[in-house]
JSON list of N, CA and C in Angstrom, two decimals:
[
{"chain": "A", "resi": 1, "resn": "UNK", "atom": "N", "xyz": [34.14, 34.67, 23.17]},
{"chain": "A", "resi": 1, "resn": "UNK", "atom": "CA", "xyz": [33.96, 33.38, 23.68]},
{"chain": "A", "resi": 1, "resn": "UNK", "atom": "C", "xyz": [33.08, 33.67, 24.91]},
{"chain": "A", "resi": 2, "resn": "UNK", "atom": "N", "xyz": [31.97, 32.85, 25.10]},
{"chain": "A", "resi": 2, "resn": "UNK", "atom": "CA", "xyz": [31.26, 33.02, 26.36]},
{"chain": "A", "resi": 2, "resn": "UNK", "atom": "C", "xyz": [31.58, 31.75, 27.19]},
{"chain": "A", "resi": 3, "resn": "UNK", "atom": "N", "xyz": [31.40, 31.90, 28.38]},
{"chain": "A", "resi": 3, "resn": "UNK", "atom": "CA", "xyz": [31.74, 30.80, 29.32]},
{"chain": "A", "resi": 3, "resn": "UNK", "atom": "C", "xyz": [30.44, 29.97, 29.70]},
{"chain": "A", "resi": 4, "resn": "UNK", "atom": "N", "xyz": [30.53, 28.73, 29.60]},
{"chain": "A", "resi": 4, "resn": "UNK", "atom": "CA", "xyz": [29.41, 27.83, 29.90]},
{"chain": "A", "resi": 4, "resn": "UNK", "atom": "C", "xyz": [29.36, 27.56, 31.46]},
{"chain": "A", "resi": 5, "resn": "UNK", "atom": "N", "xyz": [28.28, 27.94, 32.02]},
{"chain": "A", "resi": 5, "resn": "UNK", "atom": "CA", "xyz": [28.22, 27.85, 33.44]},
{"chain": "A", "resi": 5, "resn": "UNK", "atom": "C", "xyz": [27.35, 26.60, 33.99]},
{"chain": "A", "resi": 6, "resn": "UNK", "atom": "N", "xyz": [27.13, 25.64, 33.04]},
{"chain": "A", "resi": 6, "resn": "UNK", "atom": "CA", "xyz": [26.36, 24.54, 33.45]},
{"chain": "A", "resi": 6, "resn": "UNK", "atom": "C", "xyz": [26.75, 23.76, 34.70]},
{"chain": "A", "resi": 7, "resn": "UNK", "atom": "N", "xyz": [27.96, 23.49, 34.77]},
{"chain": "A", "resi": 7, "resn": "UNK", "atom": "CA", "xyz": [28.55, 22.61, 35.88]},
{"chain": "A", "resi": 7, "resn": "UNK", "atom": "C", "xyz": [29.48, 23.37, 36.70]},
{"chain": "A", "resi": 8, "resn": "UNK", "atom": "N", "xyz": [29.44, 24.72, 36.76]},
{"chain": "A", "resi": 8, "resn": "UNK", "atom": "CA", "xyz": [30.31, 25.62, 37.46]},
{"chain": "A", "resi": 8, "resn": "UNK", "atom": "C", "xyz": [29.88, 25.74, 38.99]},
{"chain": "A", "resi": 9, "resn": "UNK", "atom": "N", "xyz": [30.75, 25.91, 39.87]},
{"chain": "A", "resi": 9, "resn": "UNK", "atom": "CA", "xyz": [30.47, 26.12, 41.25]},
{"chain": "A", "resi": 9, "resn": "UNK", "atom": "C", "xyz": [29.76, 27.45, 41.44]},
{"chain": "A", "resi": 10, "resn": "UNK", "atom": "N", "xyz": [28.83, 27.53, 42.26]},
{"chain": "A", "resi": 10, "resn": "UNK", "atom": "CA", "xyz": [27.98, 28.77, 42.43]},
{"chain": "A", "resi": 10, "resn": "UNK", "atom": "C", "xyz": [28.88, 29.92, 43.03]},
{"chain": "A", "resi": 11, "resn": "UNK", "atom": "N", "xyz": [29.81, 29.61, 43.84]},
{"chain": "A", "resi": 11, "resn": "UNK", "atom": "CA", "xyz": [30.72, 30.55, 44.42]},
{"chain": "A", "resi": 11, "resn": "UNK", "atom": "C", "xyz": [31.65, 31.12, 43.30]},
{"chain": "A", "resi": 12, "resn": "UNK", "atom": "N", "xyz": [32.06, 30.32, 42.32]},
{"chain": "A", "resi": 12, "resn": "UNK", "atom": "CA", "xyz": [32.92, 30.81, 41.28]},
{"chain": "A", "resi": 12, "resn": "UNK", "atom": "C", "xyz": [32.04, 31.63, 40.32]},
{"chain": "A", "resi": 13, "resn": "UNK", "atom": "N", "xyz": [30.82, 31.24, 40.11]},
{"chain": "A", "resi": 13, "resn": "UNK", "atom": "CA", "xyz": [29.91, 31.99, 39.29]},
{"chain": "A", "resi": 13, "resn": "UNK", "atom": "C", "xyz": [29.83, 33.51, 39.79]},
{"chain": "A", "resi": 14, "resn": "UNK", "atom": "N", "xyz": [29.59, 33.65, 41.08]},
{"chain": "A", "resi": 14, "resn": "UNK", "atom": "CA", "xyz": [29.49, 34.93, 41.70]},
{"chain": "A", "resi": 14, "resn": "UNK", "atom": "C", "xyz": [30.78, 35.66, 41.54]},
{"chain": "A", "resi": 15, "resn": "UNK", "atom": "N", "xyz": [31.96, 34.99, 41.73]},
{"chain": "A", "resi": 15, "resn": "UNK", "atom": "CA", "xyz": [33.22, 35.74, 41.62]},
{"chain": "A", "resi": 15, "resn": "UNK", "atom": "C", "xyz": [33.47, 36.15, 40.18]},
{"chain": "A", "resi": 16, "resn": "UNK", "atom": "N", "xyz": [33.09, 35.45, 39.14]},
{"chain": "A", "resi": 16, "resn": "UNK", "atom": "CA", "xyz": [33.31, 35.83, 37.78]},
{"chain": "A", "resi": 16, "resn": "UNK", "atom": "C", "xyz": [32.31, 36.77, 37.25]},
{"chain": "A", "resi": 17, "resn": "UNK", "atom": "N", "xyz": [31.09, 36.73, 37.54]},
{"chain": "A", "resi": 17, "resn": "UNK", "atom": "CA", "xyz": [30.03, 37.48, 36.92]},
{"chain": "A", "resi": 17, "resn": "UNK", "atom": "C", "xyz": [29.44, 38.66, 37.57]},
{"chain": "A", "resi": 18, "resn": "UNK", "atom": "N", "xyz": [29.65, 38.68, 38.95]},
{"chain": "A", "resi": 18, "resn": "UNK", "atom": "CA", "xyz": [29.01, 39.78, 39.79]},
{"chain": "A", "resi": 18, "resn": "UNK", "atom": "C", "xyz": [29.86, 41.09, 39.43]},
{"chain": "A", "resi": 19, "resn": "UNK", "atom": "N", "xyz": [29.24, 42.20, 39.28]},
{"chain": "A", "resi": 19, "resn": "UNK", "atom": "CA", "xyz": [29.90, 43.44, 39.00]},
{"chain": "A", "resi": 19, "resn": "UNK", "atom": "C", "xyz": [31.10, 43.70, 39.97]},
{"chain": "A", "resi": 20, "resn": "UNK", "atom": "N", "xyz": [31.09, 43.39, 41.21]},
{"chain": "A", "resi": 20, "resn": "UNK", "atom": "CA", "xyz": [32.28, 43.58, 42.05]},
{"chain": "A", "resi": 20, "resn": "UNK", "atom": "C", "xyz": [32.86, 42.24, 42.41]},
{"chain": "A", "resi": 21, "resn": "UNK", "atom": "N", "xyz": [32.78, 41.35, 41.60]},
{"chain": "A", "resi": 21, "resn": "UNK", "atom": "CA", "xyz": [33.38, 39.99, 41.79]},
{"chain": "A", "resi": 21, "resn": "UNK", "atom": "C", "xyz": [34.93, 40.08, 41.71]},
{"chain": "A", "resi": 22, "resn": "UNK", "atom": "N", "xyz": [35.57, 39.06, 42.48]},
{"chain": "A", "resi": 22, "resn": "UNK", "atom": "CA", "xyz": [37.09, 39.02, 42.57]},
{"chain": "A", "resi": 22, "resn": "UNK", "atom": "C", "xyz": [37.70, 38.73, 41.14]},
{"chain": "A", "resi": 23, "resn": "UNK", "atom": "N", "xyz": [37.00, 37.93, 40.35]},
{"chain": "A", "resi": 23, "resn": "UNK", "atom": "CA", "xyz": [37.62, 37.41, 39.04]},
{"chain": "A", "resi": 23, "resn": "UNK", "atom": "C", "xyz": [36.92, 38.12, 37.83]},
{"chain": "A", "resi": 24, "resn": "UNK", "atom": "N", "xyz": [36.20, 39.33, 38.12]},
{"chain": "A", "resi": 24, "resn": "UNK", "atom": "CA", "xyz": [35.46, 39.94, 37.06]},
{"chain": "A", "resi": 24, "resn": "UNK", "atom": "C", "xyz": [36.46, 40.39, 35.95]},
{"chain": "A", "resi": 25, "resn": "UNK", "atom": "N", "xyz": [37.59, 41.00, 36.19]},
{"chain": "A", "resi": 25, "resn": "UNK", "atom": "CA", "xyz": [38.59, 41.40, 35.25]},
{"chain": "A", "resi": 25, "resn": "UNK", "atom": "C", "xyz": [38.97, 40.14, 34.38]},
{"chain": "A", "resi": 26, "resn": "UNK", "atom": "N", "xyz": [39.23, 39.05, 34.99]},
{"chain": "A", "resi": 26, "resn": "UNK", "atom": "CA", "xyz": [39.65, 37.83, 34.23]},
{"chain": "A", "resi": 26, "resn": "UNK", "atom": "C", "xyz": [38.45, 37.40, 33.24]},
{"chain": "A", "resi": 27, "resn": "UNK", "atom": "N", "xyz": [37.36, 37.49, 33.69]},
{"chain": "A", "resi": 27, "resn": "UNK", "atom": "CA", "xyz": [36.13, 37.09, 32.89]},
{"chain": "A", "resi": 27, "resn": "UNK", "atom": "C", "xyz": [36.07, 38.09, 31.66]},
{"chain": "A", "resi": 28, "resn": "UNK", "atom": "N", "xyz": [36.34, 39.24, 31.84]},
{"chain": "A", "resi": 28, "resn": "UNK", "atom": "CA", "xyz": [36.27, 40.19, 30.75]},
{"chain": "A", "resi": 28, "resn": "UNK", "atom": "C", "xyz": [37.35, 39.88, 29.76]},
{"chain": "A", "resi": 29, "resn": "UNK", "atom": "N", "xyz": [38.63, 39.53, 30.16]},
{"chain": "A", "resi": 29, "resn": "UNK", "atom": "CA", "xyz": [39.74, 39.28, 29.31]},
{"chain": "A", "resi": 29, "resn": "UNK", "atom": "C", "xyz": [39.35, 37.99, 28.52]},
{"chain": "A", "resi": 30, "resn": "UNK", "atom": "N", "xyz": [38.83, 37.00, 29.22]},
{"chain": "A", "resi": 30, "resn": "UNK", "atom": "CA", "xyz": [38.41, 35.80, 28.46]},
{"chain": "A", "resi": 30, "resn": "UNK", "atom": "C", "xyz": [37.64, 35.98, 27.37]},
{"chain": "A", "resi": 31, "resn": "UNK", "atom": "N", "xyz": [36.56, 36.78, 27.61]},
{"chain": "A", "resi": 31, "resn": "UNK", "atom": "CA", "xyz": [35.61, 37.22, 26.49]},
{"chain": "A", "resi": 31, "resn": "UNK", "atom": "C", "xyz": [36.13, 37.99, 25.43]},
{"chain": "A", "resi": 32, "resn": "UNK", "atom": "N", "xyz": [37.18, 38.87, 25.69]},
{"chain": "A", "resi": 32, "resn": "UNK", "atom": "CA", "xyz": [37.78, 39.75, 24.81]},
{"chain": "A", "resi": 32, "resn": "UNK", "atom": "C", "xyz": [38.85, 39.12, 23.86]},
{"chain": "A", "resi": 33, "resn": "UNK", "atom": "N", "xyz": [39.61, 38.27, 24.55]},
{"chain": "A", "resi": 33, "resn": "UNK", "atom": "CA", "xyz": [40.86, 37.78, 23.78]},
{"chain": "A", "resi": 33, "resn": "UNK", "atom": "C", "xyz": [40.56, 36.42, 23.09]},
{"chain": "A", "resi": 34, "resn": "UNK", "atom": "N", "xyz": [40.71, 36.28, 21.81]},
{"chain": "A", "resi": 34, "resn": "UNK", "atom": "CA", "xyz": [40.37, 35.06, 21.15]},
{"chain": "A", "resi": 34, "resn": "UNK", "atom": "C", "xyz": [41.43, 33.95, 21.36]},
{"chain": "A", "resi": 35, "resn": "UNK", "atom": "N", "xyz": [42.57, 34.26, 21.86]},
{"chain": "A", "resi": 35, "resn": "UNK", "atom": "CA", "xyz": [43.55, 33.21, 22.08]},
{"chain": "A", "resi": 35, "resn": "UNK", "atom": "C", "xyz": [43.38, 32.49, 23.45]},
{"chain": "A", "resi": 36, "resn": "UNK", "atom": "N", "xyz": [42.40, 32.96, 24.21]},
{"chain": "A", "resi": 36, "resn": "UNK", "atom": "CA", "xyz": [42.11, 32.38, 25.60]},
{"chain": "A", "resi": 36, "resn": "UNK", "atom": "C", "xyz": [40.89, 31.45, 25.33]},
{"chain": "A", "resi": 37, "resn": "UNK", "atom": "N", "xyz": [40.94, 30.22, 25.89]},
{"chain": "A", "resi": 37, "resn": "UNK", "atom": "CA", "xyz": [39.85, 29.43, 26.09]},
{"chain": "A", "resi": 37, "resn": "UNK", "atom": "C", "xyz": [39.63, 29.03, 27.54]},
{"chain": "A", "resi": 38, "resn": "UNK", "atom": "N", "xyz": [38.32, 28.77, 27.83]},
{"chain": "A", "resi": 38, "resn": "UNK", "atom": "CA", "xyz": [38.01, 28.38, 29.22]},
{"chain": "A", "resi": 38, "resn": "UNK", "atom": "C", "xyz": [37.09, 27.20, 29.22]},
{"chain": "A", "resi": 39, "resn": "UNK", "atom": "N", "xyz": [37.39, 26.26, 30.06]},
{"chain": "A", "resi": 39, "resn": "UNK", "atom": "CA", "xyz": [36.63, 24.96, 30.08]},
{"chain": "A", "resi": 39, "resn": "UNK", "atom": "C", "xyz": [36.24, 24.71, 31.63]},
{"chain": "A", "resi": 40, "resn": "UNK", "atom": "N", "xyz": [35.01, 24.34, 31.84]},
{"chain": "A", "resi": 40, "resn": "UNK", "atom": "CA", "xyz": [34.62, 23.95, 33.16]},
{"chain": "A", "resi": 40, "resn": "UNK", "atom": "C", "xyz": [34.85, 22.37, 33.44]},
{"chain": "A", "resi": 41, "resn": "UNK", "atom": "N", "xyz": [35.62, 22.14, 34.36]},
{"chain": "A", "resi": 41, "resn": "UNK", "atom": "CA", "xyz": [36.03, 20.75, 34.69]},
{"chain": "A", "resi": 41, "resn": "UNK", "atom": "C", "xyz": [35.89, 20.64, 36.22]},
{"chain": "A", "resi": 42, "resn": "UNK", "atom": "N", "xyz": [35.19, 19.69, 36.70]},
{"chain": "A", "resi": 42, "resn": "UNK", "atom": "CA", "xyz": [35.09, 19.37, 38.19]},
{"chain": "A", "resi": 42, "resn": "UNK", "atom": "C", "xyz": [34.65, 20.65, 38.92]},
{"chain": "A", "resi": 43, "resn": "UNK", "atom": "N", "xyz": [33.70, 21.35, 38.29]},
{"chain": "A", "resi": 43, "resn": "UNK", "atom": "CA", "xyz": [33.16, 22.66, 38.95]},
{"chain": "A", "resi": 43, "resn": "UNK", "atom": "C", "xyz": [34.11, 23.71, 39.11]},
{"chain": "A", "resi": 44, "resn": "UNK", "atom": "N", "xyz": [35.29, 23.58, 38.40]},
{"chain": "A", "resi": 44, "resn": "UNK", "atom": "CA", "xyz": [36.39, 24.68, 38.40]},
{"chain": "A", "resi": 44, "resn": "UNK", "atom": "C", "xyz": [36.53, 25.03, 36.95]},
{"chain": "A", "resi": 45, "resn": "UNK", "atom": "N", "xyz": [37.07, 26.28, 36.85]},
{"chain": "A", "resi": 45, "resn": "UNK", "atom": "CA", "xyz": [37.29, 26.91, 35.42]},
{"chain": "A", "resi": 45, "resn": "UNK", "atom": "C", "xyz": [38.78, 26.79, 35.04]},
{"chain": "A", "resi": 46, "resn": "UNK", "atom": "N", "xyz": [39.12, 25.99, 34.07]},
{"chain": "A", "resi": 46, "resn": "UNK", "atom": "CA", "xyz": [40.45, 25.86, 33.58]},
{"chain": "A", "resi": 46, "resn": "UNK", "atom": "C", "xyz": [40.60, 26.71, 32.42]},
{"chain": "A", "resi": 47, "resn": "UNK", "atom": "N", "xyz": [41.70, 27.61, 32.51]},
{"chain": "A", "resi": 47, "resn": "UNK", "atom": "CA", "xyz": [41.90, 28.65, 31.48]},
{"chain": "A", "resi": 47, "resn": "UNK", "atom": "C", "xyz": [43.16, 28.34, 30.71]},
{"chain": "A", "resi": 48, "resn": "UNK", "atom": "N", "xyz": [43.04, 28.36, 29.27]},
{"chain": "A", "resi": 48, "resn": "UNK", "atom": "CA", "xyz": [44.12, 27.98, 28.43]},
{"chain": "A", "resi": 48, "resn": "UNK", "atom": "C", "xyz": [44.43, 29.12, 27.54]},
{"chain": "A", "resi": 49, "resn": "UNK", "atom": "N", "xyz": [45.68, 29.37, 27.23]},
{"chain": "A", "resi": 49, "resn": "UNK", "atom": "CA", "xyz": [46.13, 30.41, 26.23]},
{"chain": "A", "resi": 49, "resn": "UNK", "atom": "C", "xyz": [46.95, 29.63, 25.17]},
{"chain": "A", "resi": 50, "resn": "UNK", "atom": "N", "xyz": [46.54, 29.69, 23.97]},
{"chain": "A", "resi": 50, "resn": "UNK", "atom": "CA", "xyz": [47.10, 29.04, 22.86]},
{"chain": "A", "resi": 50, "resn": "UNK", "atom": "C", "xyz": [47.22, 27.50, 23.15]},
{"chain": "A", "resi": 51, "resn": "UNK", "atom": "N", "xyz": [46.35, 26.91, 23.83]},
{"chain": "A", "resi": 51, "resn": "UNK", "atom": "CA", "xyz": [46.42, 25.42, 24.05]},
{"chain": "A", "resi": 51, "resn": "UNK", "atom": "C", "xyz": [47.15, 24.98, 25.27]},
{"chain": "A", "resi": 52, "resn": "UNK", "atom": "N", "xyz": [47.81, 25.98, 25.99]},
{"chain": "A", "resi": 52, "resn": "UNK", "atom": "CA", "xyz": [48.46, 25.70, 27.25]},
{"chain": "A", "resi": 52, "resn": "UNK", "atom": "C", "xyz": [47.78, 26.15, 28.45]},
{"chain": "A", "resi": 53, "resn": "UNK", "atom": "N", "xyz": [47.67, 25.32, 29.44]},
{"chain": "A", "resi": 53, "resn": "UNK", "atom": "CA", "xyz": [46.98, 25.65, 30.60]},
{"chain": "A", "resi": 53, "resn": "UNK", "atom": "C", "xyz": [47.79, 26.76, 31.36]},
{"chain": "A", "resi": 54, "resn": "UNK", "atom": "N", "xyz": [46.98, 27.85, 31.81]},
{"chain": "A", "resi": 54, "resn": "UNK", "atom": "CA", "xyz": [47.65, 28.94, 32.44]},
{"chain": "A", "resi": 54, "resn": "UNK", "atom": "C", "xyz": [47.16, 29.07, 33.89]},
{"chain": "A", "resi": 55, "resn": "UNK", "atom": "N", "xyz": [45.84, 28.80, 34.11]},
{"chain": "A", "resi": 55, "resn": "UNK", "atom": "CA", "xyz": [45.19, 29.19, 35.48]},
{"chain": "A", "resi": 55, "resn": "UNK", "atom": "C", "xyz": [44.08, 28.16, 35.63]},
{"chain": "A", "resi": 56, "resn": "UNK", "atom": "N", "xyz": [43.87, 27.83, 36.96]},
{"chain": "A", "resi": 56, "resn": "UNK", "atom": "CA", "xyz": [42.65, 27.17, 37.37]},
{"chain": "A", "resi": 56, "resn": "UNK", "atom": "C", "xyz": [42.05, 27.96, 38.54]},
{"chain": "A", "resi": 57, "resn": "UNK", "atom": "N", "xyz": [40.76, 28.28, 38.33]},
{"chain": "A", "resi": 57, "resn": "UNK", "atom": "CA", "xyz": [39.91, 29.02, 39.27]},
{"chain": "A", "resi": 57, "resn": "UNK", "atom": "C", "xyz": [38.86, 28.17, 39.89]},
{"chain": "A", "resi": 58, "resn": "UNK", "atom": "N", "xyz": [38.90, 28.22, 41.20]},
{"chain": "A", "resi": 58, "resn": "UNK", "atom": "CA", "xyz": [37.83, 27.43, 41.91]},
{"chain": "A", "resi": 58, "resn": "UNK", "atom": "C", "xyz": [37.07, 28.41, 42.76]},
{"chain": "A", "resi": 59, "resn": "UNK", "atom": "N", "xyz": [35.93, 27.93, 43.22]},
{"chain": "A", "resi": 59, "resn": "UNK", "atom": "CA", "xyz": [34.98, 28.80, 43.98]},
{"chain": "A", "resi": 59, "resn": "UNK", "atom": "C", "xyz": [35.53, 29.30, 45.34]},
{"chain": "A", "resi": 60, "resn": "UNK", "atom": "N", "xyz": [35.74, 28.41, 46.24]},
{"chain": "A", "resi": 60, "resn": "UNK", "atom": "CA", "xyz": [36.23, 28.73, 47.57]},
{"chain": "A", "resi": 60, "resn": "UNK", "atom": "C", "xyz": [37.72, 28.63, 47.79]},
{"chain": "A", "resi": 61, "resn": "UNK", "atom": "N", "xyz": [38.54, 27.87, 47.11]},
{"chain": "A", "resi": 61, "resn": "UNK", "atom": "CA", "xyz": [39.86, 27.78, 47.26]},
{"chain": "A", "resi": 61, "resn": "UNK", "atom": "C", "xyz": [40.63, 28.74, 46.51]},
{"chain": "A", "resi": 62, "resn": "UNK", "atom": "N", "xyz": [41.92, 28.97, 46.75]},
{"chain": "A", "resi": 62, "resn": "UNK", "atom": "CA", "xyz": [42.74, 29.95, 46.12]},
{"chain": "A", "resi": 62, "resn": "UNK", "atom": "C", "xyz": [42.93, 29.55, 44.57]},
{"chain": "A", "resi": 63, "resn": "UNK", "atom": "N", "xyz": [43.18, 30.47, 43.72]},
{"chain": "A", "resi": 63, "resn": "UNK", "atom": "CA", "xyz": [43.48, 30.19, 42.30]},
{"chain": "A", "resi": 63, "resn": "UNK", "atom": "C", "xyz": [44.78, 29.36, 42.23]},
{"chain": "A", "resi": 64, "resn": "UNK", "atom": "N", "xyz": [44.91, 28.56, 41.26]},
{"chain": "A", "resi": 64, "resn": "UNK", "atom": "CA", "xyz": [46.07, 27.77, 41.05]},
{"chain": "A", "resi": 64, "resn": "UNK", "atom": "C", "xyz": [46.67, 28.23, 39.79]},
{"chain": "A", "resi": 65, "resn": "UNK", "atom": "N", "xyz": [47.89, 28.90, 39.95]},
{"chain": "A", "resi": 65, "resn": "UNK", "atom": "CA", "xyz": [48.69, 29.46, 38.81]},
{"chain": "A", "resi": 65, "resn": "UNK", "atom": "C", "xyz": [49.54, 28.35, 38.22]},
{"chain": "A", "resi": 66, "resn": "UNK", "atom": "N", "xyz": [49.36, 28.00, 36.96]},
{"chain": "A", "resi": 66, "resn": "UNK", "atom": "CA", "xyz": [50.12, 26.95, 36.34]},
{"chain": "A", "resi": 66, "resn": "UNK", "atom": "C", "xyz": [51.31, 27.59, 35.72]},
{"chain": "A", "resi": 67, "resn": "UNK", "atom": "N", "xyz": [51.23, 28.73, 34.96]},
{"chain": "A", "resi": 67, "resn": "UNK", "atom": "CA", "xyz": [52.31, 29.37, 34.32]},
{"chain": "A", "resi": 67, "resn": "UNK", "atom": "C", "xyz": [52.05, 30.88, 34.37]},
{"chain": "A", "resi": 68, "resn": "UNK", "atom": "N", "xyz": [53.07, 31.63, 34.26]},
{"chain": "A", "resi": 68, "resn": "UNK", "atom": "CA", "xyz": [52.93, 33.09, 34.41]},
{"chain": "A", "resi": 68, "resn": "UNK", "atom": "C", "xyz": [52.25, 33.60, 33.04]},
{"chain": "A", "resi": 69, "resn": "UNK", "atom": "N", "xyz": [51.34, 34.57, 33.24]},
{"chain": "A", "resi": 69, "resn": "UNK", "atom": "CA", "xyz": [50.65, 35.10, 32.06]},
{"chain": "A", "resi": 69, "resn": "UNK", "atom": "C", "xyz": [50.13, 36.48, 32.39]},
{"chain": "A", "resi": 70, "resn": "UNK", "atom": "N", "xyz": [49.60, 37.13, 31.51]},
{"chain": "A", "resi": 70, "resn": "UNK", "atom": "CA", "xyz": [48.98, 38.41, 31.73]},
{"chain": "A", "resi": 70, "resn": "UNK", "atom": "C", "xyz": [47.80, 38.27, 32.66]},
{"chain": "A", "resi": 71, "resn": "UNK", "atom": "N", "xyz": [47.01, 37.18, 32.47]},
{"chain": "A", "resi": 71, "resn": "UNK", "atom": "CA", "xyz": [45.83, 36.86, 33.32]},
{"chain": "A", "resi": 71, "resn": "UNK", "atom": "C", "xyz": [46.24, 36.78, 34.83]},
{"chain": "A", "resi": 72, "resn": "UNK", "atom": "N", "xyz": [47.38, 36.19, 35.20]},
{"chain": "A", "resi": 72, "resn": "UNK", "atom": "CA", "xyz": [47.74, 35.93, 36.62]},
{"chain": "A", "resi": 72, "resn": "UNK", "atom": "C", "xyz": [47.98, 37.29, 37.15]},
{"chain": "A", "resi": 73, "resn": "UNK", "atom": "N", "xyz": [48.45, 38.35, 36.45]},
{"chain": "A", "resi": 73, "resn": "UNK", "atom": "CA", "xyz": [48.67, 39.55, 37.02]},
{"chain": "A", "resi": 73, "resn": "UNK", "atom": "C", "xyz": [47.37, 40.27, 37.49]},
{"chain": "A", "resi": 74, "resn": "UNK", "atom": "N", "xyz": [46.21, 39.85, 36.88]},
{"chain": "A", "resi": 74, "resn": "UNK", "atom": "CA", "xyz": [44.88, 40.42, 37.28]},
{"chain": "A", "resi": 74, "resn": "UNK", "atom": "C", "xyz": [44.31, 39.90, 38.60]},
{"chain": "A", "resi": 75, "resn": "UNK", "atom": "N", "xyz": [44.96, 38.92, 39.21]},
{"chain": "A", "resi": 75, "resn": "UNK", "atom": "CA", "xyz": [44.51, 38.31, 40.45]},
{"chain": "A", "resi": 75, "resn": "UNK", "atom": "C", "xyz": [44.73, 39.20, 41.62]}
]
């Protein structure tokens, strides 16, 4: 799955896609794991595993952990 960056915050784009970005490992997991979906809402990235929200990533504010998951360990 590829992440649509149309309405994503520029700070979040840098954290996700830069080689030394803070969320680069999460981005790689999203692209590799078919059970994970990611949707951009309100310039933030909402991440779901099997239809249940796991994590919300924003550009300048801290990530919001909804439920414990393997992705939250990568933060």
